[in-house]
Every structure is written in C-alpha cells, then in structure tokens.
PDB file of C-alpha atoms in Angstrom:
ATOM      1  CA  MET A   1      -8.707  -8.455  48.089  1.00  0.00           C
ATOM      2  CA  THR A   2      -4.985  -8.360  48.782  1.00  0.00           C
ATOM      3  CA  ARG A   3      -2.610  -5.704  47.461  1.00  0.00           C
ATOM      4  CA  ALA A   4      -1.005  -8.300  45.190  1.00  0.00           C
ATOM      5  CA  GLU A   5      -4.385  -9.227  43.736  1.00  0.00           C
ATOM      6  CA  LYS A   6      -5.208  -5.566  43.087  1.00  0.00           C
ATOM      7  CA  THR A   7      -1.846  -5.129  41.383  1.00  0.00           C
ATOM      8  CA  ASP A   8      -2.531  -8.152  39.179  1.00  0.00           C
ATOM      9  CA  LEU A   9      -5.934  -6.786  38.205  1.00  0.00           C
ATOM     10  CA  ARG A  10      -4.448  -3.408  37.295  1.00  0.00           C
ATOM     11  CA  ARG A  11      -1.753  -5.126  35.252  1.00  0.00           C
ATOM     12  CA  GLU A  12      -4.334  -7.233  33.414  1.00  0.00           C
ATOM     13  CA  ALA A  13      -6.492  -4.177  32.721  1.00  0.00           C
ATOM     14  CA  GLY A  14      -3.455  -2.314  31.428  1.00  0.00           C
ATOM     15  CA  GLN A  15      -2.546  -5.194  29.133  1.00  0.00           C
ATOM     16  CA  ARG A  16      -6.100  -5.315  27.775  1.00  0.00           C
ATOM     17  CA  THR A  17      -5.900  -1.607  27.014  1.00  0.00           C
ATOM     18  CA  ARG A  18      -2.520  -2.029  25.296  1.00  0.00           C
ATOM     19  CA  ASP A  19      -3.813  -4.943  23.239  1.00  0.00           C
ATOM     20  CA  GLY A  20      -6.993  -3.070  22.332  1.00  0.00           C
ATOM     21  CA  LEU A  21      -5.070  -0.019  21.171  1.00  0.00           C
ATOM     22  CA  GLN A  22      -2.693  -2.141  19.103  1.00  0.00           C
ATOM     23  CA  THR A  23      -5.560  -4.072  17.500  1.00  0.00           C
ATOM     24  CA  ALA A  24      -7.398  -0.850  16.632  1.00  0.00           C
ATOM     25  CA  ALA A  25      -4.220   0.680  15.199  1.00  0.00           C
ATOM     26  CA  LEU A  26      -3.560  -2.435  13.129  1.00  0.00           C
ATOM     27  CA  GLU A  27      -7.072  -2.421  11.657  1.00  0.00           C
ATOM     28  CA  LEU A  28      -6.846   1.248  10.678  1.00  0.00           C
ATOM     29  CA  LEU A  29      -3.294   0.946   9.369  1.00  0.00           C
ATOM     30  CA  SER A  30      -4.384  -1.944   7.150  1.00  0.00           C
ATOM     31  CA  GLN A  31      -7.044   0.287   5.591  1.00  0.00           C
ATOM     32  CA  ARG A  32      -5.209   3.574   5.105  1.00  0.00           C
ATOM     33  CA  GLY A  33      -1.568   3.335   6.071  1.00  0.00           C
ATOM     34  CA  GLN A  34       0.186   5.483   8.670  1.00  0.00           C
ATOM     35  CA  GLU A  35      -0.622   8.824   7.062  1.00  0.00           C
ATOM     36  CA  GLY A  36      -4.367   8.222   7.297  1.00  0.00           C
ATOM     37  CA  VAL A  37      -4.623   7.206  10.964  1.00  0.00           C
ATOM     38  CA  THR A  38      -5.536   9.605  13.765  1.00  0.00           C
ATOM     39  CA  LEU A  39      -5.189   9.251  17.509  1.00  0.00           C
ATOM     40  CA  ARG A  40      -8.884   9.840  18.110  1.00  0.00           C
ATOM     41  CA  GLU A  41      -9.953   7.170  15.620  1.00  0.00           C
ATOM     42  CA  ILE A  42      -7.751   4.591  17.307  1.00  0.00           C
ATOM     43  CA  THR A  43      -8.898   5.384  20.832  1.00  0.00           C
ATOM     44  CA  GLU A  44     -12.568   5.455  19.837  1.00  0.00           C
ATOM     45  CA  ARG A  45     -12.261   2.085  18.145  1.00  0.00           C
ATOM     46  CA  ALA A  46     -10.392   0.655  21.129  1.00  0.00           C
ATOM     47  CA  GLY A  47     -12.817   2.137  23.680  1.00  0.00           C
ATOM     48  CA  ALA A  48      -9.931   3.904  25.428  1.00  0.00           C
ATOM     49  CA  ASN A  49      -9.156   7.511  26.240  1.00  0.00           C
ATOM     50  CA  VAL A  50      -6.551   9.569  24.416  1.00  0.00           C
ATOM     51  CA  ALA A  51      -4.262   9.660  27.462  1.00  0.00           C
ATOM     52  CA  ALA A  52      -3.964   5.856  27.331  1.00  0.00           C
ATOM     53  CA  VAL A  53      -1.856   6.092  24.181  1.00  0.00           C
ATOM     54  CA  SER A  54       0.669   8.372  25.864  1.00  0.00           C
ATOM     55  CA  TYR A  55       0.671   6.240  28.997  1.00  0.00           C
ATOM     56  CA  HIS A  56       1.178   2.879  27.292  1.00  0.00           C
ATOM     57  CA  TYR A  57       3.129   3.831  24.154  1.00  0.00           C
ATOM     58  CA  GLY A  58       4.353   7.401  24.487  1.00  0.00           C
ATOM     59  CA  SER A  59       2.990   8.642  21.150  1.00  0.00           C
ATOM     60  CA  LEU A  60       0.775   7.798  18.205  1.00  0.00           C
ATOM     61  CA  LYS A  61       3.847   6.990  16.110  1.00  0.00           C
ATOM     62  CA  ALA A  62       5.189   4.579  18.731  1.00  0.00           C
ATOM     63  CA  LEU A  63       1.806   2.830  18.868  1.00  0.00           C
ATOM     64  CA  CYS A  64       1.684   2.506  15.064  1.00  0.00           C
ATOM     65  CA  ASP A  65       5.289   1.257  14.957  1.00  0.00           C
ATOM     66  CA  SER A  66       4.442  -1.361  17.591  1.00  0.00           C
ATOM     67  CA  ALA A  67       1.398  -2.530  15.610  1.00  0.00           C
ATOM     68  CA  ILE A  68       3.433  -2.733  12.411  1.00  0.00           C
ATOM     69  CA  GLU A  69       6.235  -4.704  14.058  1.00  0.00           C
ATOM     70  CA  HIS A  70       3.675  -7.073  15.559  1.00  0.00           C
ATOM     71  CA  ALA A  71       2.142  -7.649  12.118  1.00  0.00           C
ATOM     72  CA  LEU A  72       5.509  -8.243  10.449  1.00  0.00           C
ATOM     73  CA  GLU A  73       6.726 -10.588  13.163  1.00  0.00           C
ATOM     74  CA  ARG A  74       3.513 -12.617  13.117  1.00  0.00           C
ATOM     75  CA  TYR A  75       3.646 -12.924   9.324  1.00  0.00           C
ATOM     76  CA  LEU A  76       7.296 -14.002   9.305  1.00  0.00           C
ATOM     77  CA  ASP A  77       6.779 -16.524  12.102  1.00  0.00           C
ATOM     78  CA  GLU A  78       3.914 -18.138  10.175  1.00  0.00           C
ATOM     79  CA  LYS A  79       5.916 -18.308   6.947  1.00  0.00           C
ATOM     80  CA  ILE A  80       9.007 -19.727   8.658  1.00  0.00           C
ATOM     81  CA  LEU A  81       6.889 -22.373  10.390  1.00  0.00           C
ATOM     82  CA  GLU A  82       5.278 -23.446   7.111  1.00  0.00           C
ATOM     83  CA  LEU A  83       8.567 -23.643   5.197  1.00  0.00           C
ATOM     84  CA  ASP A  84      10.450 -25.279   8.061  1.00  0.00           C
ATOM     85  CA  SER A  85       7.911 -28.121   8.107  1.00  0.00           C
ATOM     86  CA  LEU A  86       8.825 -29.104   4.536  1.00  0.00           C
ATOM     87  CA  ALA A  87      11.318 -31.863   3.776  1.00  0.00           C
ATOM     88  CA  SER A  88      14.076 -31.174   1.251  1.00  0.00           C
ATOM     89  CA  THR A  89      12.210 -33.558  -1.077  1.00  0.00           C
ATOM     90  CA  ALA A  90       9.110 -31.325  -1.195  1.00  0.00           C
ATOM     91  CA  THR A  91       7.811 -30.645  -4.700  1.00  0.00           C
ATOM     92  CA  LEU A  92       7.670 -27.154  -6.160  1.00  0.00           C
ATOM     93  CA  HIS A  93       3.878 -27.214  -5.775  1.00  0.00           C
ATOM     94  CA  GLU A  94       4.232 -28.113  -2.085  1.00  0.00           C
ATOM     95  CA  VAL A  95       6.751 -25.309  -1.569  1.00  0.00           C
ATOM     96  CA  ALA A  96       4.423 -22.797  -3.232  1.00  0.00           C
ATOM     97  CA  ALA A  97       1.500 -24.015  -1.106  1.00  0.00           C
ATOM     98  CA  ALA A  98       3.487 -23.577   2.114  1.00  0.00           C
ATOM     99  CA  PHE A  99       4.757 -20.161   1.005  1.00  0.00           C
ATOM    100  CA  ALA A 100       1.233 -18.955   0.196  1.00  0.00           C
ATOM    101  CA  ARG A 101      -0.571 -20.570   3.130  1.00  0.00           C
ATOM    102  CA  PRO A 102      -0.359 -17.635   5.598  1.00  0.00           C
ATOM    103  CA  MET A 103      -1.998 -15.399   2.965  1.00  0.00           C
ATOM    104  CA  VAL A 104      -4.547 -18.071   2.040  1.00  0.00           C
ATOM    105  CA  ARG A 105      -5.563 -18.435   5.680  1.00  0.00           C
ATOM    106  CA  ALA A 106      -5.781 -14.670   6.151  1.00  0.00           C
ATOM    107  CA  LEU A 107      -7.930 -14.146   3.067  1.00  0.00           C
ATOM    108  CA  ALA A 108     -10.294 -16.924   4.122  1.00  0.00           C
ATOM    109  CA  ALA A 109     -10.483 -15.795   7.768  1.00  0.00           C
ATOM    110  CA  GLY A 110     -10.755 -12.035   7.203  1.00  0.00           C
ATOM    111  CA  GLY A 111     -10.863  -9.807  10.282  1.00  0.00           C
ATOM    112  CA  GLN A 112      -7.680  -9.449  12.300  1.00  0.00           C
ATOM    113  CA  ASP A 113      -5.802 -12.052  10.242  1.00  0.00           C
ATOM    114  CA  LEU A 114      -6.368 -10.141   7.026  1.00  0.00           C
ATOM    115  CA  ALA A 115      -5.603  -6.827   8.758  1.00  0.00           C
ATOM    116  CA  VAL A 116      -2.160  -8.238   9.618  1.00  0.00           C
ATOM    117  CA  MET A 117      -1.512  -9.155   5.986  1.00  0.00           C
ATOM    118  CA  ARG A 118      -2.723  -5.817   4.676  1.00  0.00           C
ATOM    119  CA  THR A 119      -0.439  -4.008   7.102  1.00  0.00           C
ATOM    120  CA  VAL A 120       2.496  -6.172   5.994  1.00  0.00           C
ATOM    121  CA  ALA A 121       1.678  -5.371   2.371  1.00  0.00           C
ATOM    122  CA  ARG A 122       1.498  -1.612   2.987  1.00  0.00           C
ATOM    123  CA  VAL A 123       4.704  -1.336   4.971  1.00  0.00           C
ATOM    124  CA  GLY A 124       6.552  -3.505   2.464  1.00  0.00           C
ATOM    125  CA  ILE A 125       6.336  -0.517   0.120  1.00  0.00           C
ATOM    126  CA  ASP A 126       7.531   1.982   2.734  1.00  0.00           C
ATOM    127  CA  PRO A 127       9.432   0.123   5.492  1.00  0.00           C
ATOM    128  CA  PRO A 128       9.095   1.689   8.959  1.00  0.00           C
ATOM    129  CA  GLN A 129      11.852   2.470  11.408  1.00  0.00           C
ATOM    130  CA  GLY A 130      12.658  -0.607  13.445  1.00  0.00           C
ATOM    131  CA  TRP A 131      12.437  -2.898  10.406  1.00  0.00           C
ATOM    132  CA  GLU A 132      16.077  -3.887  11.035  1.00  0.00           C
ATOM    133  CA  ARG A 133      15.094  -5.646  14.258  1.00  0.00           C
ATOM    134  CA  LEU A 134      13.398  -8.303  12.140  1.00  0.00           C
ATOM    135  CA  ASN A 135      16.249  -8.763   9.651  1.00  0.00           C
ATOM    136  CA  GLY A 136      17.114 -12.112  11.224  1.00  0.00           C
ATOM    137  CA  LYS A 137      13.613 -13.428  10.604  1.00  0.00           C
ATOM    138  CA  PHE A 138      13.558 -12.101   7.044  1.00  0.00           C
ATOM    139  CA  ASP A 139      16.876 -13.875   6.433  1.00  0.00           C
ATOM    140  CA  GLN A 140      15.593 -17.085   8.021  1.00  0.00           C
ATOM    141  CA  SER A 141      12.463 -16.981   5.867  1.00  0.00           C
ATOM    142  CA  ARG A 142      14.553 -16.588   2.705  1.00  0.00           C
ATOM    143  CA  ARG A 143      16.952 -19.355   3.737  1.00  0.00           C
ATOM    144  CA  GLU A 144      14.084 -21.764   4.334  1.00  0.00           C
ATOM    145  CA  ALA A 145      12.579 -20.890   0.951  1.00  0.00           C
ATOM    146  CA  VAL A 146      15.887 -21.406  -0.855  1.00  0.00           C
ATOM    147  CA  ARG A 147      16.493 -24.695   0.999  1.00  0.00           C
ATOM    148  CA  VAL A 148      13.350 -26.276  -0.415  1.00  0.00           C
ATOM    149  CA  LEU A 149      13.413 -24.514  -3.797  1.00  0.00           C
ATOM    150  CA  ALA A 150      16.986 -25.429  -4.732  1.00  0.00           C
ATOM    151  CA  PRO A 151      16.392 -29.193  -5.205  1.00  0.00           C
ATOM    152  CA  ASN A 152      13.490 -28.406  -7.547  1.00  0.00           C
ATOM    153  CA  LEU A 153      15.454 -25.849  -9.578  1.00  0.00           C
ATOM    154  CA  PRO A 154      19.018 -27.197  -9.751  1.00  0.00           C
ATOM    155  CA  GLY A 155      20.078 -24.853 -12.560  1.00  0.00           C
ATOM    156  CA  VAL A 156      19.102 -21.687 -10.681  1.00  0.00           C
ATOM    157  CA  ASP A 157      21.636 -20.012  -8.395  1.00  0.00           C
ATOM    158  CA  GLU A 158      20.893 -18.754  -4.877  1.00  0.00           C
ATOM    159  CA  GLN A 159      20.758 -15.091  -5.886  1.00  0.00           C
ATOM    160  CA  GLU A 160      18.090 -15.819  -8.495  1.00  0.00           C
ATOM    161  CA  LEU A 161      16.136 -18.003  -6.062  1.00  0.00           C
ATOM    162  CA  ASN A 162      16.122 -15.144  -3.555  1.00  0.00           C
ATOM    163  CA  PHE A 163      14.887 -12.785  -6.266  1.00  0.00           C
ATOM    164  CA  ARG A 164      12.048 -15.113  -7.243  1.00  0.00           C
ATOM    165  CA  THR A 165      11.132 -15.557  -3.588  1.00  0.00           C
ATOM    166  CA  ARG A 166      10.876 -11.792  -3.127  1.00  0.00           C
ATOM    167  CA  CYS A 167       8.777 -11.473  -6.290  1.00  0.00           C
ATOM    168  CA  ALA A 168       6.417 -14.206  -5.076  1.00  0.00           C
ATOM    169  CA  ALA A 169       6.116 -12.465  -1.701  1.00  0.00           C
ATOM    170  CA  GLY A 170       5.347  -9.183  -3.473  1.00  0.00           C
ATOM    171  CA  LEU A 171       2.630 -10.863  -5.505  1.00  0.00           C
ATOM    172  CA  LEU A 172       0.988 -12.223  -2.356  1.00  0.00           C
ATOM    173  CA  ASN A 173       1.214  -8.850  -0.622  1.00  0.00           C
ATOM    174  CA  TRP A 174      -0.433  -7.158  -3.605  1.00  0.00           C
ATOM    175  CA  LEU A 175      -3.362  -9.573  -3.347  1.00  0.00           C
ATOM    176  CA  ALA A 176      -4.058  -8.399   0.188  1.00  0.00           C
ATOM    177  CA  LEU A 177      -4.697  -4.851  -1.084  1.00  0.00           C
ATOM    178  CA  ALA A 178      -5.978  -5.289  -4.642  1.00  0.00           C
ATOM    179  CA  PRO A 179      -9.653  -5.751  -5.631  1.00  0.00           C
ATOM    180  CA  ILE A 180      -8.927  -9.323  -6.688  1.00  0.00           C
ATOM    181  CA  GLY A 181      -8.051 -10.026  -3.051  1.00  0.00           C
ATOM    182  CA  ALA A 182     -11.627  -9.205  -2.086  1.00  0.00           C
ATOM    183  CA  GLU A 183     -12.829 -11.705  -4.699  1.00  0.00           C
ATOM    184  CA  LEU A 184     -10.577 -14.391  -3.256  1.00  0.00           C
ATOM    185  CA  ALA A 185     -11.716 -13.554   0.287  1.00  0.00           C
ATOM    186  CA  ALA A 186     -15.235 -14.628  -0.687  1.00  0.00           C
ATOM    187  CA  MET A 187     -13.957 -18.154  -1.391  1.00  0.00           C
ATOM    188  CA  SER A 188     -13.106 -21.038   0.925  1.00  0.00           C
ATOM    189  CA  ALA A 189      -9.465 -21.574   1.919  1.00  0.00           C
ATOM    190  CA  GLU A 190      -9.347 -24.714  -0.242  1.00  0.00           C
ATOM    191  CA  ARG A 191     -10.545 -22.852  -3.337  1.00  0.00           C
ATOM    192  CA  ILE A 192      -8.212 -19.907  -2.704  1.00  0.00           C
ATOM    193  CA  GLU A 193      -5.299 -22.346  -2.517  1.00  0.00           C
ATOM    194  CA  ARG A 194      -6.342 -24.038  -5.778  1.00  0.00           C
ATOM    195  CA  GLN A 195      -6.438 -20.635  -7.476  1.00  0.00           C
ATOM    196  CA  LEU A 196      -3.298 -19.182  -5.978  1.00  0.00           C
ATOM    197  CA  VAL A 197      -0.735 -21.958  -5.633  1.00  0.00           C
ATOM    198  CA  PRO A 198      -0.222 -22.530  -9.398  1.00  0.00           C
ATOM    199  CA  VAL A 199       0.523 -18.794  -9.790  1.00  0.00           C
ATOM    200  CA  VAL A 200       3.128 -18.860  -7.007  1.00  0.00           C
ATOM    201  CA  THR A 201       4.570 -22.085  -8.450  1.00  0.00           C
ATOM    202  CA  GLY A 202       5.000 -20.296 -11.784  1.00  0.00           C
ATOM    203  CA  ALA A 203       6.764 -17.383 -10.093  1.00  0.00           C
ATOM    204  CA  PHE A 204       9.226 -19.792  -8.486  1.00  0.00           C
ATOM    205  CA  ARG A 205       9.740 -21.758 -11.700  1.00  0.00           C
ATOM    206  CA  GLY A 206      10.408 -18.671 -13.796  1.00  0.00           C
ATOM    207  CA  ASP A 207      11.451 -19.263 -17.392  1.00  0.00           C
ATOM    208  CA  ALA A 208      11.884 -22.965 -16.616  1.00  0.00           C
ATOM    209  CA  ALA A 209       8.184 -23.214 -17.487  1.00  0.00           C
ATOM    210  CA  VAL A 210       9.035 -22.176 -21.067  1.00  0.00           C
ATOM    211  CA  ASP A 211      11.838 -24.737 -21.313  1.00  0.00           C
ATOM    212  CA  SER A 212       9.531 -27.537 -20.207  1.00  0.00           C
TER     213      SER A 212
END
C-alpha cells in the first residue's frame, strides 16, 4: 500500500468518526436539548473514544453546534427546494403541502430524519450561536413562501405573510416534539399529509377563512 493510499484510508476513517459523532450528537440533542447531553453518552453511542471529540471538534459545545447547524441547514435546504419547485400559480393547498412536506417525510421516516426535525424544533426556541450564518437561507425560505402565497392572498401584505409563515413553521416544529407528533409518526406519509396540510392551509389563510 502506498503512502497516498494510507493517507486516504486515514482520512476516510477520520471522516467516518466525525460523521458518527455528529449523528450521535444529533440524536441525543433531539431528545433532550443541549443541556441534557454529555460527552460520554455521545462517544458511547458513536463507538468512539472521548479524545476523538477534542481531536475532530475541539469541544463538546463545538460538536453540538456543528450538529445543530447541520440540522438547520438540511431543513432549510429541503424547504427551499420544495417551495422553489412551485409555480406562481400554485394553489394555497399546494403551497401548504410543499411547506409541510419536509416534516411529513421526517415523521413518516423516523430515525435520523425525525432527529433533524426535532433538533430544529428545539433550537428554534433557543437559537444557538452561529445561527446568523444561515440568515441567508432563512430569508430565501421566507421569500419563496411569500412568492407563492401572495397570489393566493392578494389582500394580505408582505409583513403579514411573513408572520403567518413563521406561525406555520412554529406549528410544524411543535409537532416534532409534542405527543401528537408520535401519533402522526405511526401513519403513512400520505395520511400524515391529508391530516396536516389543511391545518397549515388554514394558518396561511388566516381570517380569510372567516370571510369566505
């Protein structure tokens, strides 16, 4: 084996360790939040030694911050992709379905996908340091939502549309942590969407539902 091949193997092994630590941290963070996670729990779950955290991340906090940022970025990328795929002629129901789809998929899939959503939900209450790095993606997500909501709600200004979007996102985040989320997780993705999309549609429509 050449020196280059040995270097590649070490690099791959190091990346596996990094990924394993981040996955373990994400799973534990989704269950208890940052205050309830210990270094030993993470390393035991990841099958790594305690020194690996210092070597790859520097500290427990840095590892947790990395896992949180990964979860937030993944969530935002999925939401932007769903909303970006919609034409400006999309109905309010279609907008709500696209907005909710990342959560629907996570609830149906469970495991790592749901751990991501639970972490997003927890840190939404108490944003971590480094949140600002993702401001551009948060802004892009809101812009995409407003772009497809505005034609459906012509009498609602942009500020109000942003507010309704944030409320709808908060509702979805709550589902990831609340007991009702566990009930939904026992259903198929299709049934979860049938249950959830009308609720998100109502949040977007606001008092327009009363007028109609």
